């Protein structure tokens, strides 16, 4: 994987944290960037500016303090609204605008946004031209391979994107109709990569260094988007980076490091969201971190009833202290 550029930005590597609503908030983005991601993308922000006054939307639009370059994803189905939203986010500090035409979530698709747009190529063209014209930062696009298997128009949309001045394209190897079922396929991504000259990033089911190598080789793409595999495992970026550079696998992080990262993540969540919301959001992250460790199920059942930041951190410390005691060896390498 050679150096990846998005407009004026050269990324440290082509490993990108995929946008995930409810997951890739600022604390998680900062963590993934520090642990090796070349780029992190915000949760999607609706293009309907009348909804921006909720606490949730306001928190999504804090770009200050984000690792650079700051990529902010917008979602919507109206060209003018998306153009306005792009401009407003650039004013708030976005350095890259990413347009979501890849998400099948109902909330987005009911308003004919996200991947539902792929069905209407004229509208796609209108949106892309409007957003590119509205801002002077790079505009990237995230798509699926098509609307459904009978209408796999990802390649056509990719060409529309290139024509419209989109700087880079991420492709999730499923159609909108596939939702998250079945295995991501990479043949269509390879065909798209061959058909356009802008950087293309592959996405879908990349969950290990070996899989990353495989997808890069199978598609010839410039980089990879990693989503679910980073949940509770933000160090996956450095693991993949190391493997791609050296062909060697890094050992799994020691428990003591997992504990340190998790406590740091919790503290950042509590600080960013405040105690009430921070405690609630911390629960799902903690569940992901500990999912593969023995005793995780019992721990979670109890942890999810705790309702203060300090007690959450104390209980996590206790969990790791117990694991440490129960290990007869040196406490290494249990976090897969
Ligand atoms: C909880 C969750 C939230 C997501 N939210 C978004 C989103 O806001 N915008 C988007 O383009 N894709 C979104 N996605 C899709 C991911 O970016 C990615 O395309 C998908 O998860 C496949 O990649 P993966 O197999 O590496 O997870 C979301 C996925 C998940 C699991």
mmCIF file of C-alpha atoms and ligand atoms in Angstrom:
data_model
loop_
_atom_site.group_PDB
_atom_site.id
_atom_site.type_symbol
_atom_site.label_atom_id
_atom_site.label_comp_id
_atom_site.label_asym_id
_atom_site.label_seq_id
_atom_site.Cartn_x
_atom_site.Cartn_y
_atom_site.Cartn_z
ATOM 1 C CA UNK A 1 0.000 0.000 0.000
ATOM 2 C CA UNK A 2 1.732 3.182 -1.121
ATOM 3 C CA UNK A 3 1.132 6.588 0.452
ATOM 4 C CA UNK A 4 -2.519 7.537 0.273
ATOM 5 C CA UNK A 5 -3.522 11.076 -0.547
ATOM 6 C CA UNK A 6 -6.892 12.734 -0.156
ATOM 7 C CA UNK A 7 -6.607 16.146 -1.765
ATOM 8 C CA UNK A 8 -3.806 17.993 0.060
ATOM 9 C CA UNK A 9 -3.592 15.397 2.846
ATOM 10 C CA UNK A 10 -1.147 12.503 2.820
ATOM 11 C CA UNK A 11 -2.300 9.855 5.242
ATOM 12 C CA UNK A 12 0.049 7.944 7.542
ATOM 13 C CA UNK A 13 -1.389 4.772 6.001
ATOM 14 C CA UNK A 14 -4.477 3.730 4.052
ATOM 15 C CA UNK A 15 -6.266 2.281 7.067
ATOM 16 C CA UNK A 16 -9.427 4.216 7.775
ATOM 17 C CA UNK A 17 -11.896 3.947 10.633
ATOM 18 C CA UNK A 18 -15.289 3.517 8.896
ATOM 19 C CA UNK A 19 -18.011 5.917 10.029
ATOM 20 C CA UNK A 20 -20.350 4.226 12.491
ATOM 21 C CA UNK A 21 -23.238 6.144 14.019
ATOM 22 C CA UNK A 22 -23.259 5.654 17.769
ATOM 23 C CA UNK A 23 -19.676 4.349 17.760
ATOM 24 C CA UNK A 24 -17.173 6.620 16.021
ATOM 25 C CA UNK A 25 -17.598 9.569 18.336
ATOM 26 C CA UNK A 26 -14.720 11.863 19.165
ATOM 27 C CA UNK A 27 -13.244 9.747 22.002
ATOM 28 C CA UNK A 28 -13.200 6.637 19.797
ATOM 29 C CA UNK A 29 -11.806 8.518 16.805
ATOM 30 C CA UNK A 30 -8.963 9.895 18.900
ATOM 31 C CA UNK A 31 -8.152 6.453 20.251
ATOM 32 C CA UNK A 32 -8.150 4.751 16.839
ATOM 33 C CA UNK A 33 -5.993 7.480 15.358
ATOM 34 C CA UNK A 34 -3.493 7.153 18.163
ATOM 35 C CA UNK A 35 -3.416 3.392 17.718
ATOM 36 C CA UNK A 36 -2.543 3.507 14.052
ATOM 37 C CA UNK A 37 -5.491 4.557 11.859
ATOM 38 C CA UNK A 38 -4.441 6.739 8.925
ATOM 39 C CA UNK A 39 -7.795 8.531 8.932
ATOM 40 C CA UNK A 40 -10.910 8.491 11.105
ATOM 41 C CA UNK A 41 -14.365 9.555 9.950
ATOM 42 C CA UNK A 42 -17.071 11.095 12.121
ATOM 43 C CA UNK A 43 -20.478 9.624 12.738
ATOM 44 C CA UNK A 44 -22.903 10.830 10.104
ATOM 45 C CA UNK A 45 -24.438 14.243 10.585
ATOM 46 C CA UNK A 46 -27.884 14.777 9.084
ATOM 47 C CA UNK A 47 -28.090 17.395 6.359
ATOM 48 C CA UNK A 48 -31.350 18.613 7.889
ATOM 49 C CA UNK A 49 -30.030 21.614 9.775
ATOM 50 C CA UNK A 50 -33.347 22.036 11.622
ATOM 51 C CA UNK A 51 -32.337 18.923 13.590
ATOM 52 C CA UNK A 52 -28.915 20.227 14.546
ATOM 53 C CA UNK A 53 -30.075 21.706 17.785
ATOM 54 C CA UNK A 54 -30.385 18.408 19.632
ATOM 55 C CA UNK A 55 -27.677 17.472 22.105
ATOM 56 C CA UNK A 56 -26.830 14.407 20.004
ATOM 57 C CA UNK A 57 -26.319 16.431 16.834
ATOM 58 C CA UNK A 58 -24.357 19.125 18.655
ATOM 59 C CA UNK A 59 -21.967 16.524 20.041
ATOM 60 C CA UNK A 60 -21.523 15.074 16.569
ATOM 61 C CA UNK A 61 -20.490 18.440 15.266
ATOM 62 C CA UNK A 62 -17.677 19.149 17.663
ATOM 63 C CA UNK A 63 -14.738 18.899 15.304
ATOM 64 C CA UNK A 64 -12.336 20.828 17.480
ATOM 65 C CA UNK A 65 -9.861 18.457 19.100
ATOM 66 C CA UNK A 66 -10.350 15.862 16.359
ATOM 67 C CA UNK A 67 -7.298 14.265 14.825
ATOM 68 C CA UNK A 68 -6.417 15.847 11.483
ATOM 69 C CA UNK A 69 -7.438 15.686 8.747
ATOM 70 C CA UNK A 70 -10.954 15.928 10.148
ATOM 71 C CA UNK A 71 -13.365 14.001 7.941
ATOM 72 C CA UNK A 72 -17.040 14.648 8.636
ATOM 73 C CA UNK A 73 -19.741 12.525 7.104
ATOM 74 C CA UNK A 74 -23.033 14.057 6.032
ATOM 75 C CA UNK A 75 -26.229 12.206 5.102
ATOM 76 C CA UNK A 76 -29.361 13.349 3.347
ATOM 77 C CA UNK A 77 -31.299 13.185 0.116
ATOM 78 C CA UNK A 78 -31.559 16.767 -1.047
ATOM 79 C CA UNK A 79 -28.718 18.344 -3.029
ATOM 80 C CA UNK A 80 -29.179 21.867 -1.716
ATOM 81 C CA UNK A 81 -29.489 20.743 1.895
ATOM 82 C CA UNK A 82 -26.399 18.576 1.598
ATOM 83 C CA UNK A 83 -24.465 21.445 0.017
ATOM 84 C CA UNK A 84 -25.509 23.761 2.855
ATOM 85 C CA UNK A 85 -24.651 21.137 5.471
ATOM 86 C CA UNK A 86 -21.236 20.600 3.873
ATOM 87 C CA UNK A 87 -20.510 24.316 3.964
ATOM 88 C CA UNK A 88 -21.649 24.630 7.582
ATOM 89 C CA UNK A 89 -19.456 21.713 8.665
ATOM 90 C CA UNK A 90 -16.431 23.184 6.908
ATOM 91 C CA UNK A 91 -17.057 26.395 8.824
ATOM 92 C CA UNK A 92 -17.097 24.297 11.988
ATOM 93 C CA UNK A 93 -13.712 22.773 11.153
ATOM 94 C CA UNK A 94 -14.270 19.851 8.771
ATOM 95 C CA UNK A 95 -11.285 19.375 6.446
ATOM 96 C CA UNK A 96 -12.836 16.586 4.365
ATOM 97 C CA UNK A 97 -16.558 16.117 3.679
ATOM 98 C CA UNK A 98 -17.691 12.531 3.239
ATOM 99 C CA UNK A 99 -21.108 11.833 1.712
ATOM 100 C CA UNK A 100 -22.983 8.807 2.975
ATOM 101 C CA UNK A 101 -24.480 6.722 0.180
ATOM 102 C CA UNK A 102 -23.591 3.505 1.897
ATOM 103 C CA UNK A 103 -25.709 3.199 4.981
ATOM 104 C CA UNK A 104 -28.860 1.057 4.842
ATOM 105 C CA UNK A 105 -30.189 2.211 8.226
ATOM 106 C CA UNK A 106 -33.954 2.745 8.130
ATOM 107 C CA UNK A 107 -33.802 6.146 9.713
ATOM 108 C CA UNK A 108 -31.667 7.340 6.851
ATOM 109 C CA UNK A 109 -33.348 5.397 4.056
ATOM 110 C CA UNK A 110 -36.875 6.455 5.003
ATOM 111 C CA UNK A 111 -35.847 9.880 3.944
ATOM 112 C CA UNK A 112 -34.263 8.474 0.773
ATOM 113 C CA UNK A 113 -30.751 9.068 1.931
ATOM 114 C CA UNK A 114 -27.757 6.796 2.535
ATOM 115 C CA UNK A 115 -27.609 3.847 0.158
ATOM 116 C CA UNK A 116 -31.226 4.384 -0.977
ATOM 117 C CA UNK A 117 -29.866 7.151 -3.178
ATOM 118 C CA UNK A 118 -27.962 4.663 -5.326
ATOM 119 C CA UNK A 119 -31.264 3.831 -7.041
ATOM 120 C CA UNK A 120 -31.515 7.307 -8.519
ATOM 121 C CA UNK A 121 -28.395 8.079 -10.548
ATOM 122 C CA UNK A 122 -29.645 11.515 -11.635
ATOM 123 C CA UNK A 123 -30.086 12.519 -8.021
ATOM 124 C CA UNK A 124 -26.644 11.124 -7.164
ATOM 125 C CA UNK A 125 -25.167 13.272 -9.941
ATOM 126 C CA UNK A 126 -27.013 16.360 -8.731
ATOM 127 C CA UNK A 127 -25.945 15.841 -5.108
ATOM 128 C CA UNK A 128 -22.304 15.213 -5.869
ATOM 129 C CA UNK A 129 -21.987 18.256 -8.118
ATOM 130 C CA UNK A 130 -23.767 20.462 -5.577
ATOM 131 C CA UNK A 131 -21.602 19.411 -2.643
ATOM 132 C CA UNK A 132 -18.319 19.578 -4.552
ATOM 133 C CA UNK A 133 -19.222 23.084 -5.758
ATOM 134 C CA UNK A 134 -20.226 24.208 -2.264
ATOM 135 C CA UNK A 135 -16.918 23.660 -0.461
ATOM 136 C CA UNK A 136 -13.251 24.065 -1.185
ATOM 137 C CA UNK A 137 -12.172 21.005 0.790
ATOM 138 C CA UNK A 138 -11.962 17.470 -0.658
ATOM 139 C CA UNK A 139 -15.299 15.666 -0.892
ATOM 140 C CA UNK A 140 -15.256 11.880 -0.578
ATOM 141 C CA UNK A 141 -18.093 9.421 -1.125
ATOM 142 C CA UNK A 142 -19.064 6.157 0.542
ATOM 143 C CA UNK A 143 -21.220 3.736 -1.426
ATOM 144 C CA UNK A 144 -22.282 0.109 -1.559
ATOM 145 C CA UNK A 145 -21.871 -2.047 -4.665
ATOM 146 C CA UNK A 146 -25.391 -1.157 -5.744
ATOM 147 C CA UNK A 147 -29.048 -0.971 -4.887
ATOM 148 C CA UNK A 148 -29.633 -4.705 -4.954
ATOM 149 C CA UNK A 149 -28.047 -7.691 -6.636
ATOM 150 C CA UNK A 150 -30.029 -7.154 -9.838
ATOM 151 C CA UNK A 151 -28.999 -3.500 -9.855
ATOM 152 C CA UNK A 152 -25.336 -3.475 -8.970
ATOM 153 C CA UNK A 153 -24.644 -0.012 -10.313
ATOM 154 C CA UNK A 154 -21.667 0.741 -8.077
ATOM 155 C CA UNK A 155 -19.418 1.030 -11.092
ATOM 156 C CA UNK A 156 -21.678 3.579 -12.796
ATOM 157 C CA UNK A 157 -21.930 5.563 -9.570
ATOM 158 C CA UNK A 158 -18.140 5.471 -9.198
ATOM 159 C CA UNK A 159 -17.739 7.004 -12.650
ATOM 160 C CA UNK A 160 -20.364 9.631 -11.846
ATOM 161 C CA UNK A 161 -18.391 10.409 -8.690
ATOM 162 C CA UNK A 162 -15.114 10.799 -10.515
ATOM 163 C CA UNK A 163 -16.737 13.070 -13.111
ATOM 164 C CA UNK A 164 -18.272 15.189 -10.368
ATOM 165 C CA UNK A 165 -14.902 15.842 -8.733
ATOM 166 C CA UNK A 166 -15.121 13.437 -5.812
ATOM 167 C CA UNK A 167 -11.605 13.027 -4.383
ATOM 168 C CA UNK A 168 -11.784 9.446 -3.079
ATOM 169 C CA UNK A 169 -14.344 6.677 -2.982
ATOM 170 C CA UNK A 170 -15.050 4.026 -0.331
ATOM 171 C CA UNK A 171 -16.993 0.942 -1.399
ATOM 172 C CA UNK A 172 -18.659 -1.502 0.980
ATOM 173 C CA UNK A 173 -18.796 -4.877 -0.789
ATOM 174 C CA UNK A 174 -22.508 -5.410 -0.300
ATOM 175 C CA UNK A 175 -25.634 -4.049 -1.971
ATOM 176 C CA UNK A 176 -28.152 -2.019 -0.010
ATOM 177 C CA UNK A 177 -30.533 -4.978 -0.070
ATOM 178 C CA UNK A 178 -27.868 -7.236 1.489
ATOM 179 C CA UNK A 179 -27.869 -5.117 4.663
ATOM 180 C CA UNK A 180 -25.096 -6.840 6.652
ATOM 181 C CA UNK A 181 -25.869 -10.417 5.635
ATOM 182 C CA UNK A 182 -23.648 -12.797 3.704
ATOM 183 C CA UNK A 183 -20.008 -12.164 3.050
ATOM 184 C CA UNK A 184 -18.761 -8.935 1.559
ATOM 185 C CA UNK A 185 -17.638 -9.492 -2.033
ATOM 186 C CA UNK A 186 -14.592 -7.805 -3.404
ATOM 187 C CA UNK A 187 -14.883 -8.478 -7.166
ATOM 188 C CA UNK A 188 -17.099 -5.449 -7.739
ATOM 189 C CA UNK A 189 -14.692 -3.318 -5.707
ATOM 190 C CA UNK A 190 -11.823 -4.561 -7.888
ATOM 191 C CA UNK A 191 -13.799 -3.659 -11.034
ATOM 192 C CA UNK A 192 -14.514 -0.186 -9.646
ATOM 193 C CA UNK A 193 -10.849 0.317 -8.794
ATOM 194 C CA UNK A 194 -9.902 -0.555 -12.373
ATOM 195 C CA UNK A 195 -12.530 1.796 -13.818
ATOM 196 C CA UNK A 196 -11.632 5.051 -12.053
ATOM 197 C CA UNK A 197 -8.419 6.877 -11.316
ATOM 198 C CA UNK A 198 -9.348 8.447 -7.972
ATOM 199 C CA UNK A 199 -8.265 6.574 -4.797
ATOM 200 C CA UNK A 200 -10.639 3.715 -3.945
ATOM 201 C CA UNK A 201 -10.982 2.164 -0.486
ATOM 202 C CA UNK A 202 -12.433 -1.279 0.126
ATOM 203 C CA UNK A 203 -14.783 -1.972 3.017
ATOM 204 C CA UNK A 204 -16.600 -4.922 4.516
ATOM 205 C CA UNK A 205 -15.646 -7.722 6.886
ATOM 206 C CA UNK A 206 -11.971 -6.791 7.187
ATOM 207 C CA UNK A 207 -11.216 -8.122 10.646
ATOM 208 C CA UNK A 208 -7.588 -9.241 10.729
ATOM 209 C CA UNK A 209 -4.189 -8.384 9.290
ATOM 210 C CA UNK A 210 -4.392 -11.395 6.959
ATOM 211 C CA UNK A 211 -7.804 -10.373 5.680
ATOM 212 C CA UNK A 212 -6.505 -6.867 5.083
ATOM 213 C CA UNK A 213 -3.637 -8.244 3.000
ATOM 214 C CA UNK A 214 -6.036 -10.481 1.099
ATOM 215 C CA UNK A 215 -8.474 -7.659 0.266
ATOM 216 C CA UNK A 216 -5.685 -5.326 -0.838
ATOM 217 C CA UNK A 217 -4.293 -8.008 -3.144
ATOM 218 C CA UNK A 218 -7.695 -9.072 -4.463
ATOM 219 C CA UNK A 219 -8.885 -5.560 -5.281
ATOM 220 C CA UNK A 220 -5.784 -3.442 -5.890
ATOM 221 C CA UNK A 221 -7.373 -0.654 -3.844
ATOM 222 C CA UNK A 222 -5.511 2.208 -2.212
ATOM 223 C CA UNK A 223 -6.760 1.655 1.311
ATOM 224 C CA UNK A 224 -9.236 -0.085 3.590
ATOM 225 C CA UNK A 225 -12.132 1.010 5.779
ATOM 226 C CA UNK A 226 -12.472 -0.952 8.987
ATOM 227 C CA UNK A 227 -15.661 -0.727 10.999
ATOM 228 C CA UNK A 228 -16.989 -3.387 13.331
ATOM 229 C CA UNK A 229 -13.631 -5.097 13.841
ATOM 230 C CA UNK A 230 -12.370 -1.942 15.560
ATOM 231 C CA UNK A 231 -15.146 -2.027 18.161
ATOM 232 C CA UNK A 232 -13.446 -2.947 21.433
ATOM 233 C CA UNK A 233 -10.242 -3.452 19.488
ATOM 234 C CA UNK A 234 -8.923 -0.066 18.420
ATOM 235 C CA UNK A 235 -5.384 -1.478 18.243
ATOM 236 C CA UNK A 236 -6.397 -3.417 15.107
ATOM 237 C CA UNK A 237 -5.031 -0.522 13.048
ATOM 238 C CA UNK A 238 -1.486 -0.868 14.335
ATOM 239 C CA UNK A 239 -1.737 -4.652 13.993
ATOM 240 C CA UNK A 240 -2.725 -4.374 10.331
ATOM 241 C CA UNK A 241 -0.215 -1.618 9.640
ATOM 242 C CA UNK A 242 2.589 -3.706 11.117
ATOM 243 C CA UNK A 243 1.600 -6.819 9.200
ATOM 244 C CA UNK A 244 1.352 -4.980 5.876
ATOM 245 C CA UNK A 245 4.766 -3.413 6.407
ATOM 246 C CA UNK A 246 6.661 -6.428 7.716
ATOM 247 C CA UNK A 247 4.651 -9.579 6.982
ATOM 248 C CA UNK A 248 4.915 -10.340 10.718
ATOM 249 C CA UNK A 249 2.061 -10.387 13.206
ATOM 250 C CA UNK A 250 2.284 -8.276 16.334
ATOM 251 C CA UNK A 251 1.536 -10.217 19.501
ATOM 252 C CA UNK A 252 -1.912 -9.517 20.985
ATOM 253 C CA UNK A 253 -1.788 -6.652 23.473
ATOM 254 C CA UNK A 254 -1.035 -7.630 27.053
ATOM 255 C CA UNK A 255 -3.935 -7.422 29.478
ATOM 256 C CA UNK A 256 -2.307 -4.540 31.258
ATOM 257 C CA UNK A 257 -2.347 -2.537 28.046
ATOM 258 C CA UNK A 258 -5.951 -3.458 27.304
ATOM 259 C CA UNK A 259 -6.854 -2.230 30.780
ATOM 260 C CA UNK A 260 -4.973 1.022 30.264
ATOM 261 C CA UNK A 261 -6.616 1.685 26.887
ATOM 262 C CA UNK A 262 -10.064 0.836 28.190
ATOM 263 C CA UNK A 263 -9.739 3.079 31.251
ATOM 264 C CA UNK A 264 -8.486 5.892 29.080
ATOM 265 C CA UNK A 265 -11.432 5.348 26.728
ATOM 266 C CA UNK A 266 -13.898 5.405 29.638
ATOM 267 C CA UNK A 267 -12.430 8.611 31.029
ATOM 268 C CA UNK A 268 -12.698 10.232 27.597
ATOM 269 C CA UNK A 269 -16.339 9.124 27.213
ATOM 270 C CA UNK A 270 -17.271 10.435 30.662
ATOM 271 C CA UNK A 271 -15.575 13.761 29.947
ATOM 272 C CA UNK A 272 -17.044 14.160 26.450
ATOM 273 C CA UNK A 273 -20.643 13.195 27.171
ATOM 274 C CA UNK A 274 -20.931 14.085 30.849
ATOM 275 C CA UNK A 275 -21.659 11.569 33.579
ATOM 276 C CA UNK A 276 -25.163 10.391 32.669
ATOM 277 C CA UNK A 277 -24.774 9.897 28.932
ATOM 278 C CA UNK A 278 -21.100 8.934 29.252
ATOM 279 C CA UNK A 279 -21.896 6.085 31.646
ATOM 280 C CA UNK A 280 -24.570 4.765 29.287
ATOM 281 C CA UNK A 281 -22.388 4.934 26.180
ATOM 282 C CA UNK A 282 -19.462 3.343 28.022
ATOM 283 C CA UNK A 283 -21.469 0.137 28.553
ATOM 284 C CA UNK A 284 -21.471 -1.023 24.955
ATOM 285 C CA UNK A 285 -17.783 -0.237 24.471
ATOM 286 C CA UNK A 286 -16.799 -2.121 27.617
ATOM 287 C CA UNK A 287 -18.848 -5.095 26.408
ATOM 288 C CA UNK A 288 -16.917 -5.121 23.136
ATOM 289 C CA UNK A 289 -13.508 -4.880 24.795
ATOM 290 C CA UNK A 290 -14.142 -7.738 27.153
ATOM 291 C CA UNK A 291 -16.224 -9.983 24.881
ATOM 292 C CA UNK A 292 -13.477 -12.550 24.374
ATOM 293 C CA UNK A 293 -12.211 -12.657 27.955
ATOM 294 C CA UNK A 294 -13.264 -15.315 30.461
ATOM 295 C CA UNK A 295 -15.891 -14.103 32.929
ATOM 296 C CA UNK A 296 -17.033 -11.320 30.606
ATOM 297 C CA UNK A 297 -20.715 -12.262 30.665
ATOM 298 C CA UNK A 298 -21.040 -12.061 34.459
ATOM 299 C CA UNK A 299 -18.973 -8.905 34.513
ATOM 300 C CA UNK A 300 -21.220 -7.218 31.975
ATOM 301 C CA UNK A 301 -24.429 -8.129 33.756
ATOM 302 C CA UNK A 302 -23.143 -6.338 36.845
ATOM 303 C CA UNK A 303 -21.323 -3.537 35.040
ATOM 304 C CA UNK A 304 -24.442 -2.519 33.140
ATOM 305 C CA UNK A 305 -26.209 -1.786 36.421
ATOM 306 C CA UNK A 306 -23.517 0.595 37.671
ATOM 307 C CA UNK A 307 -24.435 4.200 37.186
ATOM 308 C CA UNK A 308 -21.477 6.396 37.963
ATOM 309 C CA UNK A 309 -18.189 7.086 36.202
ATOM 310 C CA UNK A 310 -15.928 6.303 39.167
ATOM 311 C CA UNK A 311 -17.663 3.052 39.987
ATOM 312 C CA UNK A 312 -17.447 1.974 36.339
ATOM 313 C CA UNK A 313 -13.696 2.559 36.306
ATOM 314 C CA UNK A 314 -13.221 0.863 39.679
ATOM 315 C CA UNK A 315 -15.111 -2.214 38.546
ATOM 316 C CA UNK A 316 -13.067 -2.468 35.344
ATOM 317 C CA UNK A 317 -9.889 -2.321 37.465
ATOM 318 C CA UNK A 318 -11.280 -5.054 39.670
ATOM 319 C CA UNK A 319 -12.056 -7.221 36.644
ATOM 320 C CA UNK A 320 -8.504 -6.954 35.359
ATOM 321 C CA UNK A 321 -7.037 -7.541 38.815
ATOM 322 C CA UNK A 322 -9.065 -10.771 39.017
ATOM 323 C CA UNK A 323 -7.897 -11.856 35.547
ATOM 324 C CA UNK A 324 -4.333 -11.121 36.555
ATOM 325 C CA UNK A 325 -4.630 -13.233 39.693
ATOM 326 C CA UNK A 326 -6.211 -16.135 37.868
ATOM 327 C CA UNK A 327 -3.471 -16.268 35.261
ATOM 328 C CA UNK A 328 -0.776 -18.715 36.168
ATOM 329 C CA UNK A 329 1.514 -17.394 33.451
ATOM 330 C CA UNK A 330 2.739 -13.883 32.866
ATOM 331 C CA UNK A 331 -0.618 -12.231 32.140
ATOM 332 C CA UNK A 332 0.116 -11.855 28.494
ATOM 333 C CA UNK A 333 -1.778 -11.939 25.292
ATOM 334 C CA UNK A 334 -5.329 -12.855 26.115
ATOM 335 C CA UNK A 335 -7.004 -10.096 24.185
ATOM 336 C CA UNK A 336 -7.549 -11.538 20.731
HETATM 337 C C1 LIG B 1 -23.258 0.477 14.318
HETATM 338 C C2 LIG B 1 -22.959 0.872 12.895
HETATM 339 C C3 LIG B 1 -23.203 2.166 12.487
HETATM 340 C C4 LIG B 1 -22.932 2.554 11.178
HETATM 341 N N1 LIG B 1 -23.121 3.854 10.811
HETATM 342 C C5 LIG B 1 -22.735 4.278 9.569
HETATM 343 C C6 LIG B 1 -22.780 5.647 9.217
HETATM 344 O O1 LIG B 1 -23.173 6.512 10.006
HETATM 345 N N2 LIG B 1 -22.393 5.988 7.958
HETATM 346 C C7 LIG B 1 -21.959 5.061 7.051
HETATM 347 O O2 LIG B 1 -21.614 5.426 5.933
HETATM 348 N N3 LIG B 1 -21.892 3.764 7.371
HETATM 349 C C8 LIG B 1 -22.243 3.363 8.606
HETATM 350 N N4 LIG B 1 -22.096 2.039 8.948
HETATM 351 C C9 LIG B 1 -21.495 1.090 7.981
HETATM 352 C C10 LIG B 1 -19.977 1.000 8.197
HETATM 353 O O3 LIG B 1 -19.326 2.226 7.908
HETATM 354 C C11 LIG B 1 -19.366 -0.094 7.297
HETATM 355 O O4 LIG B 1 -19.629 0.233 5.947
HETATM 356 C C12 LIG B 1 -19.937 -1.472 7.579
HETATM 357 O O5 LIG B 1 -20.012 -1.733 8.968
HETATM 358 C C13 LIG B 1 -19.080 -2.575 6.907
HETATM 359 O O6 LIG B 1 -17.755 -2.525 7.369
HETATM 360 P P1 LIG B 1 -17.215 -3.552 8.494
HETATM 361 O O7 LIG B 1 -17.499 -4.941 7.998
HETATM 362 O O8 LIG B 1 -15.736 -3.255 8.591
HETATM 363 O O9 LIG B 1 -17.959 -3.255 9.754
HETATM 364 C C14 LIG B 1 -22.406 1.622 10.244
HETATM 365 C C15 LIG B 1 -22.178 0.310 10.665
HETATM 366 C C16 LIG B 1 -22.440 -0.077 11.974
HETATM 367 C C17 LIG B 1 -22.152 -1.493 12.390
#
